[in-house]
C-alpha cells in the first residue's frame, strides 16, 4: 500500500467553557482525556470519545514536590527519567516543559501499542509508536497548550497533539502518555520524564490517511 | 487525584483536642494558571496574566536569565511570619528594591492560609474572604484607626473635572479588614457625590509602573460620600466613606486611597487637603519607579503620576484576630503502587488573647515576572491555587495551636 505523508495542522485555543468535557466529580483535581479520529480532507470524524485520565505517575508527584518545596540546586532531586535512569534535577524555568516539537517523542503527548495496566512507577510508555511514515508509525505534530478557562464549577487547560497515519496501514493505539522536560544541576542538561500514562480499553483504531487528535485536560472541579 | 485537608487542634502542651479530615473541594483556576505557564513555557515577551491576592492583574512568565538563579514560580514552601523570600534575582541597583514587596514575598502570604470567611468557593476565587494574618493582635471589637496622616496641612488637591482622580499610597503595618476611609475635603459650588475607593498597586511592568492603574487593578472596595456631608469652606473636615463590604488589606502590601468626583467640572470642585511642604508620612514606601506617594491621574485612573506631598486621611478597620504563623513545609512524600502522596503543612499558634473561628483555608503559590525595568529583574507575587470552606468552623482558643495539612494524593 502506498505510504504518503499526511499533513496535519494543529490549532489550539482557549476552550469555550460551555464545551468543557465533564468527567470528574465535584471536588476533584484530575485529567479529562479525549480524542478524535478524523479525516484531514473531509473533516469527517470517525471516532470521538472522552474518559477520565486515570494515571498520574510518580514522576508527576516527584516534580511537583520539588517545585512546591523550591528545592535548592545544591541539593537537587533524584527523579527517574524516561530511560529509567535517576537524574539529579532542580526547579528552573524549563521545569514541566511539555511543548515538544513535531516528531519529538520525549516531550508532550505520546502514543503506543502496549496495554499493560499502568503502575505508579512506569517511567515511559510501554511500547512507543515511533514518529514517521513507515509501517506501524504515526507522524507526531508539535504539542501545544491552550490557556486556562473556567465556568461556574470547573477550571481547566488543554494539552493537544495530532498523530497522522501515513503508514499505509491501520494502527491501533492502546496507550497514551505525556512527558515533560526538567533540567539537571549543575550541567543544565535537559532530561525527560513521563508524568501520565493511560491505557485505552479496546484501543483506538487509526485508519491509514486519518489523524488522531489527543487532548489531555487537567481540571479542577469545585 | 485527591487532596485531603486535615485540621488538628492542640492545646499548648501539644495534647490533641480535635481532628478533622475533609476532601479538599476546591483547587482553583490559579493552579491551572501555574501549570499552564510552565507546561507552555510562557516567556516575558508574551506573558500569561493571572490575578493575584490583591486583585491585581499580574503577568507571570518563566523567563530567567541565569540557569541557576533561585527560581520561585510554583513554590509553596514558605518561611514563617514576616520572614521573606527574595524574588529579584540579581542586579538590584536601587537599595529600596530590597525593602519592597515588589521583589520579595512575605512567608505568611505564601503556602497554607486560613481565614474566617465562609462564602462558597468558586473556581475563580483569588483570595480568602477574610484572612487571619500573622501576629498576636486580638480581634477588634470596634472599628479601629490603622493608617492616617494629619500633619503639616498646607495645600489642597483640586478635583476640577470628572477625569481627575487623586490618590494617596499607604502600606499597612498590620493586616486588617478595611471598613471605612475618611478624607479631608471641602467643595466649591455643587460638584455632587464623591467616590472613594481602595486599590492595590500594580507592581510588575514598566508601563503600569507602580500605580493603581485601571487596566490592572480592581477596586478592593468603593464607597460614596454624599455631597451634603462636605463643607464649602476651606480647610474643610474629615468626611467618612464606609464600605458596604469590608475587605482585607495585608501587612506590607501597597495600596492607594483614590478620590474622584463624577460631577466635578466648571465651577464645581472638590478639594482634598494635603501636606506639600514637609510631609513626614512613614507608611508610604517608595522605590525607583515611584517618586512619591501622592498620586494623580487626569484620565480617570488609566495613567498616573506621583509627586511630593501627602493627603490627609484616616483608614479604619477591624482585625479578625491573628495567629502566629509558622513556616509552610513540604514533606511526607511516599510512593507505593498504586498510590503516591506528599503533604503541605503549617502551624498556626493563637496567642491573640481570644478565640478565633477558622472557617476557610487556602493555598497560594509564587508567581514571577521577569521584569528587567528599574533594575529589579524579577517581580514576585502570590496567587491563590485552592480554597476550602471548613464547616462547621473550628474554634481555636487562646494559647491553642492549629495544624493544617493538605495531602496531595495520586492513585493509578
Coordinates of C-alpha atoms in Angstrom, one line a residue:
Chain A
X1 CA 0.0 0.0 0.0
X2 CA 1.2 3.5 -0.8
X3 CA 2.7 5.4 2.1
X4 CA 2.1 9.2 2.0
X5 CA 2.8 11.9 4.4
X6 CA -0.4 13.2 5.8
X7 CA -0.3 16.9 6.6
X8 CA -1.9 17.8 9.8
X9 CA -2.4 21.4 11.1
X10 CA -2.6 21.9 14.8
X11 CA -4.7 24.6 16.2
X12 CA -5.4 25.2 19.9
X13 CA -7.3 27.9 21.6
X14 CA -9.0 28.7 24.9
X15 CA -11.9 26.3 25.1
X16 CA -15.5 27.6 25.3
X17 CA -16.4 26.9 28.9
X18 CA -19.7 25.6 27.8
X19 CA -17.8 22.8 25.9
X20 CA -15.6 21.7 28.8
X21 CA -15.9 17.9 28.9
X22 CA -17.0 16.8 32.3
X23 CA -15.6 13.5 33.5
X24 CA -14.6 14.5 37.1
X25 CA -16.7 14.6 40.2
X26 CA -17.2 17.6 42.4
X27 CA -14.1 18.4 44.3
X28 CA -11.7 16.5 42.2
X29 CA -8.5 17.6 40.5
X30 CA -7.5 15.3 37.6
X31 CA -7.4 14.8 33.9
X32 CA -10.0 14.6 31.2
X33 CA -8.7 12.6 28.3
X34 CA -10.5 12.9 25.0
X35 CA -9.6 12.1 21.4
X36 CA -10.9 12.1 17.9
X37 CA -10.0 10.3 14.8
X38 CA -10.8 12.3 11.7
X39 CA -10.0 12.7 8.0
X40 CA -8.0 15.8 7.3
X41 CA -9.5 16.2 3.9
X42 CA -13.2 15.7 4.6
X43 CA -13.1 16.7 8.3
X44 CA -15.3 13.7 8.9
X45 CA -14.8 12.4 12.5
X46 CA -15.0 8.6 12.7
X47 CA -14.4 8.2 16.4
X48 CA -14.7 10.6 19.3
X49 CA -14.5 9.6 23.0
X50 CA -13.8 11.1 26.4
X51 CA -12.7 9.4 29.6
X52 CA -11.0 10.2 32.9
X53 CA -7.3 10.3 32.6
X54 CA -6.6 7.7 35.3
X55 CA -2.9 7.7 35.8
X56 CA -0.6 10.4 37.1
X57 CA 2.7 8.6 37.6
X58 CA 5.2 9.1 40.4
X59 CA 7.3 11.5 38.3
X60 CA 4.4 13.9 38.4
X61 CA 4.4 13.9 42.2
X62 CA 8.2 14.0 42.3
X63 CA 8.4 17.1 40.1
X64 CA 5.6 18.9 41.8
X65 CA 7.1 18.2 45.2
X66 CA 10.4 19.6 44.0
X67 CA 8.7 22.8 42.7
X68 CA 6.5 23.2 45.7
X69 CA 9.4 22.9 48.0
X70 CA 11.6 25.1 45.9
X71 CA 14.4 22.5 46.2
X72 CA 17.8 24.2 46.2
X73 CA 20.0 23.2 43.3
X74 CA 22.8 22.2 45.6
X75 CA 20.6 19.5 47.0
X76 CA 18.5 18.8 43.9
X77 CA 16.0 15.9 43.5
X78 CA 16.7 12.4 42.1
X79 CA 13.9 11.6 39.7
X80 CA 13.7 8.7 37.2
X81 CA 13.6 9.8 33.6
X82 CA 12.1 8.0 30.6
X83 CA 15.2 5.8 30.2
X84 CA 14.7 4.5 33.7
X85 CA 17.8 6.5 34.9
X86 CA 17.8 8.6 38.0
X87 CA 18.6 12.2 37.3
X88 CA 19.6 15.0 39.8
X89 CA 17.3 17.8 38.7
X90 CA 16.2 21.1 40.1
X91 CA 13.4 23.6 39.5
X92 CA 14.1 26.2 36.9
X93 CA 12.5 28.0 34.0
X94 CA 12.3 24.8 31.9
X95 CA 10.6 22.6 34.5
X96 CA 7.4 21.0 33.2
X97 CA 8.0 22.0 29.6
X98 CA 5.6 19.9 27.6
X99 CA 5.7 21.7 24.3
X100 CA 7.7 19.3 22.2
X101 CA 8.5 19.9 18.5
X102 CA 7.0 17.8 15.7
X103 CA 8.4 14.3 15.9
X104 CA 9.7 14.7 19.5
X105 CA 8.8 11.5 21.4
X106 CA 10.4 12.7 24.7
X107 CA 8.2 15.7 25.3
X108 CA 4.5 16.2 25.0
X109 CA 1.8 13.6 24.4
X110 CA 3.0 10.3 23.0
X111 CA 1.1 7.1 22.0
X112 CA 1.9 3.4 22.0
X113 CA 0.6 -0.1 21.5
X114 CA 1.2 -1.5 25.0
X115 CA -1.8 -2.5 27.0
X116 CA -0.4 -3.4 30.4
X117 CA -2.3 -1.6 33.2
X118 CA -0.5 1.5 34.4
X119 CA 1.8 1.2 37.5
X120 CA 2.7 4.3 39.5
X121 CA 6.4 3.6 38.8
X122 CA 6.0 3.5 35.0
X123 CA 8.8 5.6 33.6
X124 CA 7.8 5.7 29.9
X125 CA 5.1 4.4 27.6
X126 CA 5.2 0.6 27.3
X127 CA 5.6 0.2 23.5
X128 CA 6.1 3.5 21.7
X129 CA 4.7 4.1 18.2
X130 CA 7.6 5.8 16.5
X131 CA 7.3 9.0 14.6
X132 CA 7.4 8.6 10.8
X133 CA 5.6 7.2 7.8
X134 CA 7.0 3.7 8.0
X135 CA 4.9 0.6 8.8
X136 CA 3.4 1.0 12.3
X137 CA 4.5 4.6 12.6
X138 CA 2.5 7.8 13.1
X139 CA 3.6 11.4 12.4
X140 CA 3.7 13.4 15.6
X141 CA 2.8 17.1 15.3
X142 CA 4.1 19.5 17.8
X143 CA 2.5 19.5 21.3
X144 CA 0.6 22.7 22.1
X145 CA -1.0 24.1 25.2
X146 CA -4.2 26.3 25.3
X147 CA -4.7 28.8 28.1
X148 CA -6.9 28.1 31.2
X149 CA -10.6 28.7 31.2
X150 CA -13.3 28.2 33.7
X151 CA -17.1 28.1 34.2
X152 CA -19.0 28.1 37.5
X153 CA -17.6 24.8 38.6
X154 CA -14.7 23.7 36.5
X155 CA -11.3 25.2 35.6
X156 CA -9.0 23.6 33.1
X157 CA -6.5 24.0 30.4
X158 CA -5.7 21.7 27.4
X159 CA -2.6 19.9 26.0
X160 CA -3.1 18.8 22.5
X161 CA -1.2 16.7 19.9
X162 CA -2.1 15.3 16.5
X163 CA -0.9 11.9 15.2
X164 CA -1.3 11.4 11.4
X165 CA -1.3 8.0 9.9
X166 CA 0.6 7.9 6.7
X167 CA 1.9 4.4 7.2
X168 CA -0.1 2.7 4.6
X169 CA -2.0 0.6 7.1
X170 CA -4.3 0.8 10.1
X171 CA -2.7 1.4 13.5
X172 CA -4.3 0.7 16.9
X173 CA -3.3 3.0 19.8
X174 CA -3.7 1.3 23.1
X175 CA -1.8 3.7 25.4
X176 CA -1.3 7.4 25.7
X177 CA 1.3 9.2 27.9
X178 CA 2.7 12.6 28.5
X179 CA 6.3 13.6 29.0
X180 CA 7.9 16.8 30.3
X181 CA 11.4 18.3 30.5
X182 CA 13.3 19.1 33.6
X183 CA 16.9 20.1 33.8
X184 CA 19.8 18.7 35.8
X185 CA 22.1 20.6 38.2
X186 CA 24.9 21.6 37.6
X187 CA 25.0 20.7 34.0
X188 CA 21.7 22.2 32.9
X189 CA 21.3 19.1 30.7
X190 CA 17.7 18.5 29.8
X191 CA 16.1 15.2 30.7
X192 CA 12.6 13.9 30.1
X193 CA 10.1 12.5 32.5
X194 CA 6.8 10.7 31.9
X195 CA 4.1 12.1 34.2
X196 CA 0.9 10.5 32.8
X197 CA 0.2 7.1 31.3
X198 CA -3.3 5.8 30.3
X199 CA -4.3 2.6 28.7
X200 CA -7.3 2.7 26.4
X201 CA -9.6 -0.3 26.7
X202 CA -10.3 -1.7 23.3
X203 CA -7.7 0.7 21.7
X204 CA -8.2 3.5 19.2
X205 CA -8.2 2.4 15.5
X206 CA -6.5 5.0 13.3
X207 CA -7.0 4.1 9.6
X208 CA -4.4 4.9 7.1
X209 CA -4.8 8.5 5.9
X210 CA -6.6 9.7 9.1
X211 CA -5.4 11.7 12.1
X212 CA -5.8 11.1 15.8
X213 CA -6.1 14.2 17.9
X214 CA -5.5 13.7 21.7
X215 CA -6.3 16.2 24.4
X216 CA -5.3 16.0 28.0
X217 CA -7.2 18.5 30.0
X218 CA -6.0 19.0 33.6
X219 CA -9.1 20.0 35.5
X220 CA -10.3 21.1 38.9
X221 CA -13.9 20.9 39.9
X222 CA -15.1 22.8 43.0
Chain B
X1 CA -6.1 12.8 42.3
X2 CA -7.4 13.6 45.7
X3 CA -6.4 16.3 48.0
X4 CA -7.3 16.0 51.7
X5 CA -7.4 18.9 54.1
X6 CA -6.6 17.8 57.7
X7 CA -7.0 20.1 60.7
X8 CA -5.7 19.3 64.1
X9 CA -6.2 21.4 67.2
X10 CA -3.8 21.1 70.1
X11 CA -3.5 22.7 73.5
X12 CA -0.3 24.5 74.4
X13 CA 1.1 21.2 75.8
X14 CA 0.5 19.6 72.4
X15 CA -2.4 17.4 73.6
X16 CA -4.6 16.7 70.6
X17 CA -8.0 18.3 71.2
X18 CA -9.7 17.9 67.9
X19 CA -9.1 16.3 64.5
X20 CA -10.9 16.9 61.2
X21 CA -10.4 15.5 57.7
X22 CA -12.3 16.6 54.7
X23 CA -11.7 16.2 51.0
X24 CA -10.3 19.4 49.6
X25 CA -13.1 20.5 47.2
X26 CA -11.5 23.5 45.7
X27 CA -8.4 23.7 43.6
X28 CA -9.0 26.8 41.6
X29 CA -8.1 28.2 38.2
X30 CA -4.9 29.6 39.8
X31 CA -3.5 26.1 39.8
X32 CA -4.3 25.8 36.1
X33 CA -2.5 29.2 35.6
X34 CA 0.6 27.8 37.2
X35 CA 0.7 24.5 35.3
X36 CA -0.2 26.2 32.0
X37 CA 2.6 28.8 32.3
X38 CA 5.2 26.1 33.0
X39 CA 3.9 23.5 30.6
X40 CA 3.7 26.0 27.8
X41 CA 7.0 27.8 28.7
X42 CA 5.4 31.3 28.9
X43 CA 8.1 33.9 28.3
X44 CA 8.4 37.6 29.1
X45 CA 7.6 38.6 25.5
X46 CA 4.1 37.1 25.8
X47 CA 3.3 36.6 29.4
X48 CA 0.3 34.9 31.0
X49 CA -1.9 37.2 33.1
X50 CA -3.1 35.9 36.4
X51 CA -5.0 37.8 39.2
X52 CA -3.0 37.9 42.4
X53 CA -4.3 38.0 46.0
X54 CA -4.7 41.8 45.8
X55 CA -6.9 41.5 42.8
X56 CA -4.2 43.0 40.6
X57 CA -3.6 41.5 37.1
X58 CA 0.0 40.2 37.2
X59 CA 1.9 38.9 34.2
X60 CA 3.7 35.7 35.0
X61 CA 6.4 34.1 32.9
X62 CA 9.1 31.5 33.1
X63 CA 11.9 33.8 31.8
X64 CA 15.0 33.7 33.9
X65 CA 18.4 34.9 32.8
X66 CA 20.6 32.7 34.9
X67 CA 20.1 29.0 34.8
X68 CA 21.0 28.5 38.4
X69 CA 19.3 31.6 39.9
X70 CA 16.7 31.0 42.6
X71 CA 13.5 30.0 40.8
X72 CA 10.3 30.7 42.6
X73 CA 7.3 30.1 40.3
X74 CA 5.0 27.5 41.8
X75 CA 6.8 27.4 45.1
X76 CA 4.5 26.8 48.1
X77 CA 7.1 26.3 50.8
X78 CA 7.5 29.4 52.9
X79 CA 9.3 30.8 55.9
X80 CA 7.2 31.8 58.9
X81 CA 5.6 35.1 59.7
X82 CA 7.1 38.2 58.2
X83 CA 10.3 36.4 57.0
X84 CA 10.7 36.9 53.3
X85 CA 11.7 35.2 50.1
X86 CA 13.6 37.4 47.7
X87 CA 12.3 37.1 44.2
X88 CA 14.6 39.7 42.5
X89 CA 17.4 37.5 41.2
X90 CA 20.3 40.0 40.8
X91 CA 21.3 43.5 39.7
X92 CA 19.2 45.3 42.2
X93 CA 20.9 48.6 41.8
X94 CA 18.4 50.5 43.9
X95 CA 18.6 49.7 47.5
X96 CA 14.9 50.4 48.1
X97 CA 14.2 47.4 45.9
X98 CA 15.4 45.1 48.7
X99 CA 12.8 46.5 51.0
X100 CA 9.9 46.4 48.7
X101 CA 7.4 43.6 48.4
X102 CA 7.8 44.2 44.7
X103 CA 10.7 41.9 44.7
X104 CA 10.1 39.8 47.8
X105 CA 7.3 37.7 49.3
X106 CA 6.3 37.5 52.9
X107 CA 6.3 34.0 54.3
X108 CA 2.8 34.4 55.8
X109 CA 1.4 35.3 52.4
X110 CA 2.6 32.0 50.8
X111 CA 1.5 28.4 51.3
X112 CA -1.4 27.4 53.5
X113 CA -3.6 30.3 54.7
X114 CA -6.6 30.3 57.0
X115 CA -9.4 32.7 57.4
X116 CA -12.9 33.4 58.8
X117 CA -14.9 33.7 55.7
X118 CA -17.5 31.0 54.8
X119 CA -18.6 32.1 51.3
X120 CA -18.9 29.2 49.0
X121 CA -15.9 28.5 46.8
X122 CA -15.9 29.3 43.0
X123 CA -13.2 28.3 40.5
X124 CA -12.2 31.9 40.1
X125 CA -11.6 32.8 43.8
X126 CA -8.5 34.8 44.0
X127 CA -8.1 35.5 47.8
X128 CA -9.5 34.2 51.1
X129 CA -12.7 36.1 52.0
X130 CA -11.2 37.1 55.4
X131 CA -7.7 36.1 56.1
X132 CA -6.2 35.5 59.5
X133 CA -2.8 37.2 59.3
X134 CA 0.4 36.8 61.2
X135 CA 0.7 38.3 64.7
X136 CA -0.8 38.3 68.2
X137 CA -3.4 41.0 67.8
X138 CA -6.8 40.1 69.2
X139 CA -10.0 40.6 67.2
X140 CA -11.1 44.3 67.3
X141 CA -14.5 44.8 68.9
X142 CA -15.0 48.1 67.1
X143 CA -13.7 50.0 64.2
X144 CA -10.0 51.0 64.8
X145 CA -7.8 53.5 63.1
X146 CA -5.0 51.7 61.3
X147 CA -3.4 54.3 59.0
X148 CA -3.6 58.0 58.8
X149 CA -1.9 61.3 58.1
X150 CA -2.8 64.6 59.7
X151 CA 0.4 66.7 59.9
X152 CA 1.5 69.9 58.2
X153 CA -1.6 70.6 56.2
X154 CA -0.7 73.4 53.8
X155 CA -2.3 72.9 50.4
X156 CA -5.1 71.2 48.5
X157 CA -5.5 68.8 45.6
X158 CA -8.1 70.2 43.2
X159 CA -10.6 67.8 41.6
X160 CA -11.8 70.1 38.9
X161 CA -13.1 67.6 36.4
X162 CA -14.6 64.1 36.4
X163 CA -11.5 62.6 34.9
X164 CA -9.2 63.9 37.6
X165 CA -8.6 61.3 40.2
X166 CA -6.3 61.8 43.2
X167 CA -4.7 59.1 45.3
X168 CA -2.6 58.5 48.4
X169 CA -0.5 55.4 48.7
X170 CA 0.0 53.7 52.0
X171 CA 1.4 50.4 53.3
X172 CA -0.3 48.9 56.3
X173 CA 2.0 47.6 59.0
X174 CA -0.8 45.4 60.3
X175 CA -3.2 43.3 58.3
X176 CA -6.9 44.0 58.9
X177 CA -10.3 44.3 57.3
X178 CA -10.8 47.8 56.0
X179 CA -14.2 49.2 56.9
X180 CA -14.0 52.9 56.1
X181 CA -11.8 55.8 54.9
X182 CA -12.1 59.4 55.9
X183 CA -10.6 62.1 53.8
X184 CA -10.4 65.8 54.5
X185 CA -12.4 67.6 51.8
X186 CA -14.2 70.8 51.0
X187 CA -16.2 71.8 48.0
X188 CA -16.8 74.7 45.6
X189 CA -20.4 75.1 44.2
X190 CA -22.2 71.8 43.8
X191 CA -20.0 69.0 42.5
X192 CA -22.2 66.2 43.6
X193 CA -21.2 63.0 45.5
X194 CA -17.6 61.9 45.9
X195 CA -16.3 58.3 45.3
X196 CA -13.7 56.8 47.5
X197 CA -12.0 53.5 46.5
X198 CA -9.0 51.4 47.6
X199 CA -6.9 49.5 45.1
X200 CA -3.7 47.7 45.4
X201 CA -0.9 48.9 43.2
X202 CA 0.3 47.2 40.0
X203 CA 3.9 46.1 40.7
X204 CA 5.2 44.3 37.7
X205 CA 5.5 46.3 34.5
X206 CA 7.2 49.5 33.4
X207 CA 4.1 50.5 31.6
X208 CA 2.0 50.5 34.8
X209 CA 5.0 51.5 36.9
X210 CA 3.8 51.3 40.5
X211 CA 0.4 52.8 40.3
X212 CA -3.3 51.8 40.8
X213 CA -3.7 51.6 37.1
X214 CA -7.2 50.9 36.0
X215 CA -6.2 48.3 33.4
X216 CA -4.5 46.2 36.1
X217 CA -6.1 47.0 39.4
X218 CA -9.6 46.1 40.5
X219 CA -11.2 48.1 43.3
X220 CA -10.9 46.2 46.6
X221 CA -13.8 48.4 47.8
X222 CA -15.5 51.6 46.9
X223 CA -18.0 53.9 48.7
X224 CA -19.7 57.2 48.2
X225 CA -19.6 60.4 50.3
X226 CA -22.7 62.4 49.8
X227 CA -22.1 66.0 48.7
X228 CA -24.2 67.2 51.6
X229 CA -21.6 65.9 54.0
X230 CA -18.9 68.0 52.5
X231 CA -18.5 71.6 53.7
X232 CA -17.9 74.6 51.5
X233 CA -15.2 76.4 53.5
X234 CA -11.5 75.7 53.5
X235 CA -9.9 73.7 55.1
X236 CA -13.0 71.6 55.3
X237 CA -13.2 68.5 57.5
X238 CA -12.7 64.7 57.5
X239 CA -15.7 63.1 55.9
X240 CA -16.2 59.3 56.0
X241 CA -16.8 56.8 53.3
X242 CA -18.0 53.4 54.7
X243 CA -17.5 50.3 52.6
X244 CA -20.6 48.2 52.4
X245 CA -18.5 45.0 52.3
X246 CA -15.2 45.2 54.3
X247 CA -12.1 43.8 52.7
X248 CA -8.7 42.6 53.7
X249 CA -5.6 44.8 53.5
X250 CA -2.4 42.8 54.0
X251 CA 0.6 44.0 56.0
X252 CA 3.4 45.2 53.8
X253 CA 1.4 45.3 50.6
X254 CA 0.9 48.6 48.7
X255 CA -2.4 50.3 48.5
X256 CA -3.9 53.6 47.4
X257 CA -6.9 55.5 48.6
X258 CA -8.4 57.1 45.5
X259 CA -10.8 60.0 45.4
X260 CA -12.8 61.3 42.4
X261 CA -16.0 63.2 41.8
X262 CA -18.0 62.3 38.7
X263 CA -19.9 65.7 38.8
X264 CA -16.8 67.9 39.1
X265 CA -16.3 70.5 36.3
X266 CA -16.7 74.2 35.7
X267 CA -17.3 75.9 39.0
X268 CA -17.9 72.6 40.8
X269 CA -14.8 71.4 42.6
X270 CA -13.7 69.1 45.3
X271 CA -10.5 69.9 47.3
X272 CA -8.5 67.3 49.2
X273 CA -6.3 68.8 51.8
X274 CA -2.6 67.8 52.0
X275 CA 0.9 68.5 53.3
X276 CA 3.1 69.7 50.5
X277 CA 6.0 71.4 52.2
X278 CA 7.4 68.8 54.6
X279 CA 5.5 65.5 54.6
X280 CA 6.6 63.0 57.2
X281 CA 4.3 60.1 56.3
X282 CA 6.3 56.9 57.1
X283 CA 3.9 54.3 55.8
X284 CA 4.2 55.2 52.2
X285 CA 7.4 53.5 51.0
X286 CA 8.7 54.4 47.6
X287 CA 11.1 52.9 45.1
X288 CA 12.7 54.0 42.0
X289 CA 9.5 53.7 39.9
X290 CA 7.5 55.9 42.3
X291 CA 8.8 59.4 43.1
X292 CA 6.5 59.9 45.9
X293 CA 3.3 58.6 47.5
X294 CA 0.9 61.4 46.4
X295 CA -0.8 60.2 43.2
X296 CA -2.7 62.0 40.4
X297 CA -4.5 60.9 37.3
X298 CA -6.1 63.1 34.6
X299 CA -7.7 60.2 32.7
X300 CA -9.9 58.5 35.4
X301 CA -7.2 56.3 36.7
X302 CA -5.9 55.0 33.4
X303 CA -2.5 56.5 33.9
X304 CA -0.9 58.1 37.0
X305 CA 1.9 60.3 38.1
X306 CA 3.4 60.8 41.6
X307 CA 4.7 63.9 43.3
X308 CA 5.8 65.1 46.7
X309 CA 3.2 65.6 49.4
X310 CA 0.7 63.5 51.5
X311 CA -3.0 63.8 51.6
X312 CA -5.0 64.0 54.9
X313 CA -6.7 60.7 55.5
X314 CA -7.7 58.1 58.1
X315 CA -8.1 54.4 57.2
X316 CA -10.1 52.4 59.6
X317 CA -10.9 48.7 60.0
X318 CA -11.1 45.7 62.3
X319 CA -8.7 42.8 62.8
X320 CA -10.4 39.4 62.9
X321 CA -7.6 38.3 65.2
X322 CA -4.2 37.0 64.4
X323 CA -2.2 33.7 64.6
X324 CA 1.5 33.4 64.8
X325 CA 2.1 31.6 61.5
X326 CA 4.9 29.1 61.2
X327 CA 6.8 28.2 58.1
X328 CA 5.0 26.1 55.5
X329 CA 6.6 22.8 54.9
X330 CA 6.6 20.3 52.1
X331 CA 7.2 16.8 53.4
X332 CA 6.0 13.2 53.7
X333 CA 6.5 12.0 50.1
X334 CA 5.5 8.4 49.9
X335 CA 5.1 6.2 46.9
X336 CA 3.7 2.6 47.0
X337 CA 1.9 1.4 43.9
X338 CA -0.9 2.3 43.2
X339 CA -0.6 5.3 45.5
X340 CA 1.6 8.3 45.9
X341 CA 1.3 11.4 48.1
X342 CA 3.1 14.3 49.7
X343 CA 2.0 16.7 52.4
X344 CA 1.9 20.5 52.7
X345 CA 1.9 21.5 56.4
X346 CA 1.6 24.7 58.5
X347 CA 1.1 25.5 62.2
X348 CA -1.0 28.5 63.5
X349 CA -0.5 29.4 67.1
X350 CA -3.2 31.5 68.8
X351 CA -1.6 34.0 71.2
X352 CA -4.1 36.7 70.5
X353 CA -5.8 36.6 73.9
X354 CA -9.1 35.4 72.4
X355 CA -10.7 32.6 70.5
X356 CA -10.7 32.7 66.7
X357 CA -13.1 30.7 64.4
X358 CA -11.4 29.3 61.3
X359 CA -14.0 28.8 58.5
X360 CA -11.8 28.7 55.4
X361 CA -8.4 27.5 54.3
X362 CA -6.4 28.2 51.1
X363 CA -3.2 27.6 49.3
X364 CA -1.1 30.2 47.5
X365 CA 2.0 29.8 45.3
X366 CA 4.6 32.1 44.0
X367 CA 4.3 34.0 40.7
X368 CA 7.2 35.6 38.9
X369 CA 7.6 38.3 36.3
X370 CA 11.0 38.7 34.7
X371 CA 10.6 42.5 34.6
X372 CA 14.0 43.9 33.8
X373 CA 12.9 47.5 34.1
X374 CA 14.2 49.6 37.0
X375 CA 17.0 47.1 37.7
X376 CA 14.6 44.8 39.5
X377 CA 15.0 41.6 37.5
X378 CA 12.1 39.7 38.9
X379 CA 8.9 40.9 40.5
X380 CA 7.2 38.4 42.7
X381 CA 3.7 37.9 43.9
X382 CA 1.4 35.2 45.4
X383 CA -1.8 33.9 43.9
X384 CA -4.4 31.6 45.1
X385 CA -4.4 28.0 43.8
X386 CA -7.0 26.5 46.2
X387 CA -9.6 27.5 48.7
X388 CA -11.8 25.4 51.0
X389 CA -14.7 26.2 53.3
X390 CA -14.4 24.5 56.7
X391 CA -17.9 23.6 58.0
X392 CA -18.6 23.9 60.8
X393 CA -15.9 26.4 61.7
X394 CA -13.1 25.2 64.0
X395 CA -12.7 27.3 67.1
X396 CA -9.1 27.9 68.2
X397 CA -8.9 29.2 71.8
X398 CA -6.2 31.4 73.1
X399 CA -2.9 29.5 73.5
X400 CA -4.1 26.7 71.3
X401 CA -2.4 25.6 68.1
X402 CA -4.0 24.7 64.8
X403 CA -2.2 22.4 62.4
X404 CA -3.4 22.4 58.8
X405 CA -2.2 20.0 56.2
X406 CA -3.0 19.4 52.6
X407 CA -2.2 15.9 51.4
X408 CA -1.8 15.6 47.6
X409 CA -2.6 12.0 46.7
X410 CA -2.5 10.2 43.3
X411 CA -3.7 6.7 42.6
X412 CA -3.1 5.0 39.3

